[in-house]
mmCIF file of C-alpha atoms and ligand atoms in Angstrom:
data_model
loop_
_atom_site.group_PDB
_atom_site.id
_atom_site.type_symbol
_atom_site.label_atom_id
_atom_site.label_comp_id
_atom_site.label_asym_id
_atom_site.label_seq_id
_atom_site.Cartn_x
_atom_site.Cartn_y
_atom_site.Cartn_z
ATOM 1 C CA MET A 1235 0.000 0.000 0.000
ATOM 2 C CA ALA A 1236 1.412 3.422 -0.935
ATOM 3 C CA SER A 1237 2.044 5.621 2.063
ATOM 4 C CA VAL A 1238 0.634 9.128 2.301
ATOM 5 C CA GLY A 1239 3.259 11.744 1.585
ATOM 6 C CA ALA A 1240 5.081 9.649 -1.032
ATOM 7 C CA LYS A 1241 4.259 9.979 -4.707
ATOM 8 C CA SER A 1242 2.591 6.731 -5.727
ATOM 9 C CA GLU A 1243 4.420 4.227 -7.894
ATOM 10 C CA ILE A 1244 3.943 4.107 -11.684
ATOM 11 C CA ARG A 1245 2.705 0.510 -12.150
ATOM 12 C CA LYS A 1246 1.617 -0.128 -15.709
ATOM 13 C CA ALA A 1247 -1.303 -2.510 -16.101
ATOM 14 C CA ARG A 1248 -0.394 -5.762 -17.811
ATOM 15 C CA LEU A 1249 -2.349 -5.953 -21.063
ATOM 16 C CA TRP A 1250 -5.259 -8.299 -20.515
ATOM 17 C CA MET A 1251 -4.983 -11.536 -22.523
ATOM 18 C CA PRO A 1252 -8.156 -13.653 -22.372
ATOM 19 C CA GLU A 1253 -7.812 -17.416 -21.998
ATOM 20 C CA ARG A 1254 -10.534 -17.966 -24.563
ATOM 21 C CA VAL A 1255 -11.885 -15.805 -27.401
ATOM 22 C CA MET A 1256 -15.300 -16.778 -28.734
ATOM 23 C CA PHE A 1257 -16.626 -15.519 -32.058
ATOM 24 C CA THR A 1258 -20.258 -15.872 -33.035
ATOM 25 C CA PRO A 1259 -21.030 -16.599 -36.727
ATOM 26 C CA ALA A 1260 -22.726 -13.197 -37.018
ATOM 27 C CA ALA A 1261 -19.605 -11.459 -35.679
ATOM 28 C CA LEU A 1262 -17.381 -13.278 -38.175
ATOM 29 C CA ASP A 1263 -19.621 -12.020 -40.995
ATOM 30 C CA GLN A 1264 -18.673 -8.446 -40.101
ATOM 31 C CA PRO A 1265 -15.514 -6.808 -41.517
ATOM 32 C CA TRP A 1266 -14.812 -5.333 -38.053
ATOM 33 C CA GLY A 1267 -15.182 -8.818 -36.564
ATOM 34 C CA GLN A 1268 -12.572 -10.056 -39.061
ATOM 35 C CA GLN A 1269 -10.285 -7.198 -38.013
ATOM 36 C CA ILE A 1270 -10.601 -8.313 -34.356
ATOM 37 C CA LEU A 1271 -9.989 -11.927 -35.443
ATOM 38 C CA GLU A 1272 -6.709 -10.871 -37.081
ATOM 39 C CA ARG A 1273 -5.641 -9.082 -33.895
ATOM 40 C CA VAL A 1274 -6.312 -12.037 -31.598
ATOM 41 C CA GLN A 1275 -4.729 -14.463 -34.079
ATOM 42 C CA ALA A 1276 -1.591 -12.299 -34.160
ATOM 43 C CA LEU A 1277 -1.502 -12.464 -30.344
ATOM 44 C CA GLY A 1278 -1.753 -16.257 -30.465
ATOM 45 C CA LEU A 1279 -4.892 -16.406 -28.297
ATOM 46 C CA PRO A 1280 -7.102 -19.551 -28.268
ATOM 47 C CA ILE A 1281 -10.035 -18.955 -30.621
ATOM 48 C CA ASP A 1282 -13.389 -20.668 -30.456
ATOM 49 C CA GLU A 1283 -15.675 -20.201 -33.497
ATOM 50 C CA LEU A 1284 -19.185 -20.878 -32.215
ATOM 51 C CA LYS A 1285 -21.873 -22.637 -34.230
ATOM 52 C CA GLN A 1286 -24.652 -20.375 -32.932
ATOM 53 C CA ASN A 1287 -24.996 -16.704 -32.024
ATOM 54 C CA ARG A 1288 -25.955 -17.347 -28.389
ATOM 55 C CA LEU A 1289 -23.236 -17.577 -25.740
ATOM 56 C CA THR A 1290 -23.664 -20.711 -23.652
ATOM 57 C CA GLY A 1291 -21.686 -22.812 -21.174
ATOM 58 C CA LEU A 1292 -20.433 -19.846 -19.199
ATOM 59 C CA ARG A 1293 -21.757 -20.809 -15.770
ATOM 60 C CA GLY A 1294 -19.512 -22.481 -13.198
ATOM 61 C CA GLU A 1295 -20.477 -24.441 -10.075
ATOM 62 C CA THR A 1296 -20.678 -21.271 -7.967
ATOM 63 C CA GLU A 1297 -21.177 -17.581 -8.654
ATOM 64 C CA ARG A 1298 -17.513 -17.086 -7.830
ATOM 65 C CA ASP A 1299 -16.477 -19.747 -10.429
ATOM 66 C CA THR A 1300 -18.764 -18.162 -12.998
ATOM 67 C CA TYR A 1301 -17.212 -14.779 -12.299
ATOM 68 C CA ALA A 1302 -13.640 -16.106 -12.567
ATOM 69 C CA THR A 1303 -14.294 -17.917 -15.879
ATOM 70 C CA ALA A 1304 -16.229 -15.009 -17.363
ATOM 71 C CA LYS A 1305 -13.498 -12.509 -16.534
ATOM 72 C CA ARG A 1306 -11.009 -14.630 -18.506
ATOM 73 C CA THR A 1307 -13.264 -14.823 -21.571
ATOM 74 C CA LEU A 1308 -13.672 -12.486 -24.516
ATOM 75 C CA ALA A 1309 -16.743 -12.851 -26.710
ATOM 76 C CA VAL A 1310 -16.909 -11.121 -30.083
ATOM 77 C CA VAL A 1311 -20.579 -10.613 -30.895
ATOM 78 C CA ASN A 1312 -22.891 -8.123 -32.587
ATOM 79 C CA ALA A 1313 -24.401 -5.477 -30.301
ATOM 80 C CA PRO A 1314 -27.972 -6.312 -29.250
ATOM 81 C CA ALA A 1315 -30.416 -4.388 -31.475
ATOM 82 C CA GLY A 1316 -31.789 -2.542 -28.425
ATOM 83 C CA GLN A 1317 -28.460 -0.790 -27.921
ATOM 84 C CA LEU A 1318 -28.885 1.077 -31.201
ATOM 85 C CA LYS A 1319 -31.621 3.087 -29.490
ATOM 86 C CA LEU A 1320 -29.573 5.459 -27.360
ATOM 87 C CA SER A 1321 -30.363 6.528 -23.784
ATOM 88 C CA PRO A 1322 -29.428 9.828 -22.150
ATOM 89 C CA ILE A 1323 -26.753 9.652 -19.453
ATOM 90 C CA PRO A 1324 -26.871 12.731 -17.238
ATOM 91 C CA PRO A 1325 -24.778 14.299 -15.800
ATOM 92 C CA SER A 1326 -21.898 12.775 -17.786
ATOM 93 C CA ALA A 1327 -23.110 13.303 -21.364
ATOM 94 C CA ASP A 1328 -26.141 13.775 -23.596
ATOM 95 C CA TRP A 1329 -26.132 10.169 -24.821
ATOM 96 C CA GLN A 1330 -24.461 6.870 -24.078
ATOM 97 C CA PHE A 1331 -23.505 4.270 -26.652
ATOM 98 C CA HIS A 1332 -21.608 1.019 -26.369
ATOM 99 C CA ILE A 1333 -18.717 -0.591 -28.244
ATOM 100 C CA ALA A 1334 -18.362 -3.359 -25.657
ATOM 101 C CA GLU A 1335 -19.902 -4.642 -22.434
ATOM 102 C CA GLY A 1336 -17.866 -5.907 -19.473
ATOM 103 C CA CYS A 1337 -14.359 -5.163 -18.295
ATOM 104 C CA PRO A 1338 -11.237 -7.193 -17.522
ATOM 105 C CA ALA A 1339 -10.442 -5.326 -14.276
ATOM 106 C CA HIS A 1340 -11.586 -6.397 -10.799
ATOM 107 C CA CYS A 1341 -12.800 -3.337 -8.909
ATOM 108 C CA GLN A 1342 -14.572 -4.479 -5.782
ATOM 109 C CA TYR A 1343 -17.101 -1.646 -6.059
ATOM 110 C CA CYS A 1344 -17.589 -2.185 -9.825
ATOM 111 C CA TYR A 1345 -20.225 0.074 -11.368
ATOM 112 C CA LEU A 1346 -21.308 -2.735 -13.681
ATOM 113 C CA ALA A 1347 -22.518 -4.934 -10.795
ATOM 114 C CA GLY A 1348 -26.263 -4.911 -10.897
ATOM 115 C CA SER A 1349 -26.510 -3.150 -14.257
ATOM 116 C CA LEU A 1350 -25.376 -6.000 -16.542
ATOM 117 C CA GLN A 1351 -27.199 -9.305 -16.860
ATOM 118 C CA GLY A 1352 -25.572 -12.730 -16.655
ATOM 119 C CA PRO A 1353 -21.933 -13.770 -16.252
ATOM 120 C CA PRO A 1354 -19.548 -10.788 -16.673
ATOM 121 C CA VAL A 1355 -17.937 -12.059 -19.893
ATOM 122 C CA ILE A 1356 -16.239 -9.261 -21.801
ATOM 123 C CA ARG A 1357 -18.302 -8.814 -24.953
ATOM 124 C CA VAL A 1358 -16.932 -6.649 -27.755
ATOM 125 C CA TYR A 1359 -19.026 -5.621 -30.712
ATOM 126 C CA ALA A 1360 -18.213 -6.630 -34.272
ATOM 127 C CA ASN A 1361 -20.774 -4.349 -35.932
ATOM 128 C CA LEU A 1362 -18.880 -1.185 -35.005
ATOM 129 C CA PRO A 1363 -19.497 0.686 -38.295
ATOM 130 C CA GLN A 1364 -23.244 0.232 -37.761
ATOM 131 C CA ILE A 1365 -22.959 1.424 -34.131
ATOM 132 C CA LEU A 1366 -21.043 4.555 -35.138
ATOM 133 C CA GLY A 1367 -23.175 5.246 -38.210
ATOM 134 C CA ASN A 1368 -26.263 5.224 -36.004
ATOM 135 C CA LEU A 1369 -25.061 8.133 -33.843
ATOM 136 C CA ALA A 1370 -25.407 11.091 -36.202
ATOM 137 C CA ALA A 1371 -29.203 10.968 -35.910
ATOM 138 C CA TYR A 1372 -28.854 11.980 -32.245
ATOM 139 C CA ASP A 1373 -26.832 15.164 -32.845
ATOM 140 C CA ARG A 1374 -28.491 18.457 -32.008
ATOM 141 C CA SER A 1375 -27.616 20.359 -35.131
ATOM 142 C CA GLY A 1376 -25.686 23.558 -34.451
ATOM 143 C CA SER A 1377 -24.867 22.778 -30.814
ATOM 144 C CA GLN A 1378 -22.392 20.385 -29.247
ATOM 145 C CA THR A 1379 -23.796 16.917 -28.484
ATOM 146 C CA SER A 1380 -21.775 14.654 -26.207
ATOM 147 C CA TYR A 1381 -21.576 10.847 -26.283
ATOM 148 C CA GLU A 1382 -20.239 8.704 -23.409
ATOM 149 C CA VAL A 1383 -18.755 5.353 -24.450
ATOM 150 C CA SER A 1384 -17.577 4.007 -21.076
ATOM 151 C CA CYS A 1385 -20.834 3.217 -19.248
ATOM 152 C CA TYR A 1386 -20.609 -0.555 -19.739
ATOM 153 C CA THR A 1387 -16.882 -1.082 -20.221
ATOM 154 C CA ASP A 1388 -13.398 0.301 -19.800
ATOM 155 C CA PRO A 1389 -12.655 0.892 -23.499
ATOM 156 C CA LEU A 1390 -8.884 1.305 -23.089
ATOM 157 C CA GLY A 1391 -8.561 -1.960 -21.117
ATOM 158 C CA ILE A 1392 -9.526 -3.955 -24.235
ATOM 159 C CA GLU A 1393 -8.251 -1.608 -26.943
ATOM 160 C CA HIS A 1394 -5.253 -3.818 -27.843
ATOM 161 C CA LEU A 1395 -7.742 -6.571 -28.755
ATOM 162 C CA THR A 1396 -10.257 -4.468 -30.680
ATOM 163 C CA GLY A 1397 -8.959 -1.107 -31.934
ATOM 164 C CA SER A 1398 -12.556 0.048 -31.464
ATOM 165 C CA LEU A 1399 -11.828 3.082 -29.290
ATOM 166 C CA ALA A 1400 -9.352 4.415 -31.872
ATOM 167 C CA GLU A 1401 -11.955 3.893 -34.592
ATOM 168 C CA ALA A 1402 -14.571 5.787 -32.556
ATOM 169 C CA ILE A 1403 -12.101 8.643 -31.978
ATOM 170 C CA ARG A 1404 -11.353 8.816 -35.717
ATOM 171 C CA TYR A 1405 -15.077 8.838 -36.458
ATOM 172 C CA PHE A 1406 -15.814 11.689 -34.034
ATOM 173 C CA GLY A 1407 -12.896 13.598 -35.583
ATOM 174 C CA THR A 1408 -14.996 13.823 -38.760
ATOM 175 C CA ARG A 1409 -18.157 15.061 -37.002
ATOM 176 C CA LYS A 1410 -19.381 18.638 -36.818
ATOM 177 C CA ASP A 1411 -21.502 18.573 -33.668
ATOM 178 C CA GLY A 1412 -20.688 15.220 -32.017
ATOM 179 C CA TYR A 1413 -18.176 14.930 -29.168
ATOM 180 C CA LEU A 1414 -16.899 11.688 -27.651
ATOM 181 C CA ARG A 1415 -16.034 11.066 -23.984
ATOM 182 C CA TRP A 1416 -14.353 8.026 -22.498
ATOM 183 C CA VAL A 1417 -12.794 7.142 -19.170
ATOM 184 C CA SER A 1418 -10.372 4.442 -18.081
ATOM 185 C CA LYS A 1419 -8.288 2.980 -15.291
ATOM 186 C CA PHE A 1420 -5.671 1.751 -17.787
ATOM 187 C CA ASP A 1421 -2.638 3.504 -19.227
ATOM 188 C CA ASN A 1422 -1.823 1.926 -22.631
ATOM 189 C CA VAL A 1423 -2.417 5.159 -24.544
ATOM 190 C CA GLU A 1424 0.313 4.765 -27.171
ATOM 191 C CA SER A 1425 -2.012 3.736 -30.024
ATOM 192 C CA LEU A 1426 -4.220 6.805 -29.468
ATOM 193 C CA LEU A 1427 -1.594 9.532 -29.537
ATOM 194 C CA ASP A 1428 -1.467 10.209 -33.285
ATOM 195 C CA LEU A 1429 -5.145 9.919 -34.205
ATOM 196 C CA PRO A 1430 -6.961 12.690 -36.120
ATOM 197 C CA HIS A 1431 -9.358 13.519 -33.254
ATOM 198 C CA GLY A 1432 -9.957 17.161 -34.192
ATOM 199 C CA GLY A 1433 -10.513 18.069 -30.530
ATOM 200 C CA HIS A 1434 -13.782 16.067 -30.556
ATOM 201 C CA THR A 1435 -12.741 13.478 -27.948
ATOM 202 C CA ARG A 1436 -12.194 14.119 -24.261
ATOM 203 C CA CYS A 1437 -9.989 11.434 -22.685
ATOM 204 C CA ARG A 1438 -10.500 10.972 -18.938
ATOM 205 C CA SER A 1439 -8.730 9.003 -16.303
ATOM 206 C CA SER A 1440 -10.567 7.570 -13.298
ATOM 207 C CA VAL A 1441 -8.465 8.053 -10.161
ATOM 208 C CA ASN A 1442 -8.714 7.654 -6.410
ATOM 209 C CA ALA A 1443 -6.670 7.879 -3.240
ATOM 210 C CA ALA A 1444 -3.792 5.379 -3.530
ATOM 211 C CA SER A 1445 -4.898 3.247 -0.564
ATOM 212 C CA ILE A 1446 -8.411 2.828 -2.035
ATOM 213 C CA SER A 1447 -7.058 2.066 -5.483
ATOM 214 C CA ASP A 1448 -4.416 -0.381 -4.218
ATOM 215 C CA ARG A 1449 -6.949 -2.211 -2.042
ATOM 216 C CA LEU A 1450 -10.004 -2.299 -4.307
ATOM 217 C CA GLU A 1451 -9.005 -1.900 -7.976
ATOM 218 C CA GLY A 1452 -7.455 -5.227 -9.040
ATOM 219 C CA GLY A 1453 -6.030 -5.594 -12.546
ATOM 220 C CA THR A 1454 -5.792 -1.856 -13.261
ATOM 221 C CA ALA A 1455 -2.804 0.440 -13.804
ATOM 222 C CA SER A 1456 -1.629 2.357 -10.725
ATOM 223 C CA VAL A 1457 -3.082 5.834 -10.304
ATOM 224 C CA ALA A 1458 0.340 7.325 -11.062
ATOM 225 C CA ALA A 1459 0.481 5.345 -14.352
ATOM 226 C CA ARG A 1460 -3.035 6.490 -15.307
ATOM 227 C CA LEU A 1461 -2.099 10.117 -14.686
ATOM 228 C CA HIS A 1462 1.067 9.672 -16.704
ATOM 229 C CA GLY A 1463 -1.024 8.232 -19.575
ATOM 230 C CA LEU A 1464 -3.398 11.181 -19.301
ATOM 231 C CA ARG A 1465 -0.469 13.569 -19.437
ATOM 232 C CA ARG A 1466 0.675 11.949 -22.684
ATOM 233 C CA LEU A 1467 -2.823 12.191 -24.178
ATOM 234 C CA GLY A 1468 -2.987 15.913 -23.367
ATOM 235 C CA LEU A 1469 0.597 16.892 -24.083
ATOM 236 C CA GLU A 1470 1.590 14.596 -26.970
ATOM 237 C CA GLY A 1471 -1.873 13.788 -28.328
ATOM 238 C CA GLY A 1472 -3.344 17.294 -27.966
ATOM 239 C CA TYR A 1473 -6.630 15.938 -26.605
ATOM 240 C CA PRO A 1474 -8.927 17.724 -24.176
ATOM 241 C CA ILE A 1475 -8.529 15.693 -20.979
ATOM 242 C CA GLY A 1476 -10.372 15.052 -17.728
ATOM 243 C CA VAL A 1477 -10.079 13.442 -14.343
ATOM 244 C CA VAL A 1478 -12.926 11.505 -12.737
ATOM 245 C CA ILE A 1479 -12.314 11.170 -8.994
ATOM 246 C CA ALA A 1480 -14.411 8.157 -8.053
ATOM 247 C CA PRO A 1481 -15.691 6.579 -6.011
ATOM 248 C CA ILE A 1482 -14.872 9.122 -3.292
ATOM 249 C CA MET A 1483 -14.923 7.513 0.168
ATOM 250 C CA PRO A 1484 -14.560 9.208 3.562
ATOM 251 C CA ILE A 1485 -11.940 6.728 4.812
ATOM 252 C CA PRO A 1486 -10.438 7.645 8.213
ATOM 253 C CA ASP A 1487 -7.560 9.765 6.824
ATOM 254 C CA TRP A 1488 -9.407 10.954 3.738
ATOM 255 C CA GLN A 1489 -8.182 14.549 3.835
ATOM 256 C CA GLU A 1490 -4.535 13.473 3.775
ATOM 257 C CA GLN A 1491 -5.104 10.750 1.205
ATOM 258 C CA TYR A 1492 -7.010 12.971 -1.215
ATOM 259 C CA THR A 1493 -4.575 15.857 -0.664
ATOM 260 C CA GLN A 1494 -1.824 13.507 -1.853
ATOM 261 C CA LEU A 1495 -3.892 12.526 -4.894
ATOM 262 C CA LEU A 1496 -4.533 16.161 -5.836
ATOM 263 C CA ASP A 1497 -0.838 16.979 -5.345
ATOM 264 C CA ASP A 1498 0.098 14.071 -7.635
ATOM 265 C CA MET A 1499 -2.424 15.315 -10.201
ATOM 266 C CA SER A 1500 -1.044 18.814 -10.132
ATOM 267 C CA GLU A 1501 2.534 17.575 -10.413
ATOM 268 C CA THR A 1502 1.724 15.313 -13.400
ATOM 269 C CA LEU A 1503 -0.709 17.627 -15.208
ATOM 270 C CA ASP A 1504 1.592 20.640 -14.944
ATOM 271 C CA PHE A 1505 1.130 21.863 -18.522
ATOM 272 C CA ASP A 1506 -1.387 24.164 -20.173
ATOM 273 C CA CYS A 1507 -4.352 21.875 -20.868
ATOM 274 C CA ASP A 1508 -8.110 21.796 -21.319
ATOM 275 C CA LEU A 1509 -9.009 19.919 -18.112
ATOM 276 C CA THR A 1510 -12.352 18.946 -16.580
ATOM 277 C CA VAL A 1511 -13.014 17.245 -13.249
ATOM 278 C CA GLU A 1512 -15.929 14.994 -12.265
ATOM 279 C CA LEU A 1513 -16.569 14.087 -8.619
ATOM 280 C CA ILE A 1514 -18.540 10.955 -7.724
ATOM 281 C CA THR A 1515 -19.049 9.641 -4.177
ATOM 282 C CA HIS A 1516 -19.479 5.962 -3.438
ATOM 283 C CA ARG A 1517 -22.998 4.573 -3.447
ATOM 284 C CA PHE A 1518 -24.598 1.160 -3.783
ATOM 285 C CA THR A 1519 -28.009 -0.411 -4.276
ATOM 286 C CA PRO A 1520 -29.394 -3.594 -2.701
ATOM 287 C CA GLY A 1521 -28.909 -5.315 -6.094
ATOM 288 C CA SER A 1522 -25.322 -4.155 -6.642
ATOM 289 C CA LYS A 1523 -24.406 -5.144 -3.066
ATOM 290 C CA ASP A 1524 -25.676 -8.708 -3.644
ATOM 291 C CA VAL A 1525 -23.753 -9.057 -6.903
ATOM 292 C CA LEU A 1526 -20.553 -7.583 -5.460
ATOM 293 C CA LEU A 1527 -20.670 -9.892 -2.440
ATOM 294 C CA SER A 1528 -21.059 -12.898 -4.750
ATOM 295 C CA TRP A 1529 -18.057 -11.754 -6.810
ATOM 296 C CA TYR A 1530 -15.911 -10.614 -3.852
ATOM 297 C CA PRO A 1531 -17.111 -12.463 -0.732
ATOM 298 C CA ASN A 1532 -14.135 -11.237 1.348
ATOM 299 C CA THR A 1533 -14.265 -7.628 0.239
ATOM 300 C CA LYS A 1534 -13.234 -4.869 2.657
ATOM 301 C CA LEU A 1535 -15.486 -2.421 0.808
ATOM 302 C CA ASP A 1536 -17.850 -0.621 3.177
ATOM 303 C CA LEU A 1537 -21.354 -1.820 2.212
ATOM 304 C CA ASP A 1538 -22.976 -1.207 5.604
ATOM 305 C CA GLU A 1539 -26.434 0.295 5.077
ATOM 306 C CA SER A 1540 -26.584 1.557 8.679
ATOM 307 C CA SER A 1541 -23.827 4.097 7.997
ATOM 308 C CA ARG A 1542 -25.661 5.532 4.936
ATOM 309 C CA VAL A 1543 -28.833 7.358 4.080
ATOM 310 C CA VAL A 1544 -31.352 6.190 1.496
ATOM 311 C CA LYS A 1545 -31.849 8.167 -1.690
ATOM 312 C CA ARG A 1546 -34.768 7.287 -3.953
ATOM 313 C CA ASN A 1547 -35.022 7.934 -7.667
ATOM 314 C CA LYS A 1548 -38.189 8.931 -9.491
ATOM 315 C CA PHE A 1549 -38.952 5.293 -10.333
ATOM 316 C CA GLY A 1550 -38.876 4.227 -6.660
ATOM 317 C CA GLY A 1551 -35.437 2.551 -6.842
ATOM 318 C CA LEU A 1552 -33.173 3.214 -3.880
ATOM 319 C CA LYS A 1553 -29.483 3.642 -3.303
ATOM 320 C CA TYR A 1554 -27.368 4.097 -0.196
ATOM 321 C CA VAL A 1555 -25.308 7.296 -0.102
ATOM 322 C CA TYR A 1556 -23.334 9.214 2.545
ATOM 323 C CA ASP A 1557 -25.262 11.521 4.890
ATOM 324 C CA ALA A 1558 -25.649 15.237 4.129
ATOM 325 C CA LYS A 1559 -22.957 16.396 6.577
ATOM 326 C CA THR A 1560 -20.344 14.016 5.162
ATOM 327 C CA MET A 1561 -21.286 14.944 1.598
ATOM 328 C CA ARG A 1562 -20.981 18.654 2.422
ATOM 329 C CA GLU A 1563 -17.539 18.236 4.019
ATOM 330 C CA LEU A 1564 -16.236 16.173 1.112
ATOM 331 C CA ARG A 1565 -17.622 18.518 -1.493
ATOM 332 C CA GLN A 1566 -16.228 21.658 0.146
ATOM 333 C CA PHE A 1567 -12.812 20.020 0.417
ATOM 334 C CA PHE A 1568 -12.658 18.949 -3.230
ATOM 335 C CA GLU A 1569 -14.018 22.179 -4.659
ATOM 336 C CA ARG A 1570 -11.597 24.268 -2.600
ATOM 337 C CA GLU A 1571 -8.515 22.138 -3.224
ATOM 338 C CA ILE A 1572 -9.176 21.684 -6.937
ATOM 339 C CA ALA A 1573 -9.702 25.430 -7.444
ATOM 340 C CA ARG A 1574 -6.431 26.072 -5.611
ATOM 341 C CA ARG A 1575 -4.420 23.721 -7.828
ATOM 342 C CA PHE A 1576 -6.297 23.965 -11.138
ATOM 343 C CA PRO A 1577 -7.866 27.433 -11.298
ATOM 344 C CA ARG A 1578 -8.828 26.983 -14.966
ATOM 345 C CA ALA A 1579 -10.254 23.472 -14.703
ATOM 346 C CA LYS A 1580 -14.011 23.100 -14.861
ATOM 347 C CA ILE A 1581 -15.727 20.891 -12.273
ATOM 348 C CA LEU A 1582 -18.530 19.344 -14.321
ATOM 349 C CA TYR A 1583 -20.572 17.884 -11.447
ATOM 350 C CA TRP A 1584 -20.580 16.535 -7.909
ATOM 351 C CA THR A 1585 -22.733 13.564 -7.090
HETATM 352 FE FE1 LIG B 2257 -15.794 -2.116 -13.131
HETATM 353 FE FE2 LIG B 2257 -14.741 0.171 -14.129
HETATM 354 FE FE3 LIG B 2257 -13.314 -1.358 -12.472
HETATM 355 FE FE4 LIG B 2257 -13.824 -2.200 -14.928
HETATM 356 S S1 LIG B 2257 -12.565 -0.428 -14.377
HETATM 357 S S2 LIG B 2257 -13.963 -3.438 -13.047
HETATM 358 S S3 LIG B 2257 -15.892 -1.377 -15.264
HETATM 359 S S4 LIG B 2257 -15.236 -0.244 -11.996
#
């Protein structure tokens, strides 16, 4: 565990190599599916060409077995038709769209728990040209329209296997009103540095206090490595960049821990850049808690309802969040300390 007061170590994430790559017949019919096939063949990964378009045989004896097998499996499929009808995603962006579903990392608070169905196999979409071609209809002509691509995946964590994030960035570089946003806990940015993005993609890094990241974010790059990757995207790639501090947790020494994080950010992002900040506190639902406990039965993540307050959404669903006093203290701290270090950065939202 990194100690407070010392700059955290740059630990690059090992590129994820699945133990099995499944292709559905429909995916192999797609030129983009063939492009992914060439990539995984070149990497020497075991390939399984399925006879049918449904993924089967993914369940193990226990939920934990199912999780472990799924997280070692890549499935190349076509996006479900329903995903071509976009949904809004406030406060992050106007619309969300998906180039994949699932993620090779092992964050014990994972945002996908409870929102995805079935075993958490990493599915990547072979019909990418169709997915991208569908977006223009959602632009508000004459005003900027933003599209978030990281709601169901970490797109950089699988980029070496797909090339799909680079293709999306190239596509948005040709658009008049459409702007792409993505976020990652990985650092393999090399393949994105020379793309013709035209300023239409904002690259963001998801970061946290080192002790939270080291304890809860398995399989990711260290926070220092993520910030270094973000620096390269801004400085060498010329992209607008952003930092998502999430999930914020009031751990016992939170002021010291987050002060160190903000100091590391300001030391690494010390150049003139277009920077935004998003601030997200930890929350969970009864459903996400159940899924997370089945995936990580020994987790040290605080999922104690009695230390939270209930927040209801307009559909009656509930989530457990920190109480108003804690939220106020955290928010005041972050807004003050960010303004002090990054006077020109825009804080997009606090939640
Ligand atoms: Fe889940 Fe994001 Fe962590 Fe991947 S990087 S395991 S999607 S929280």
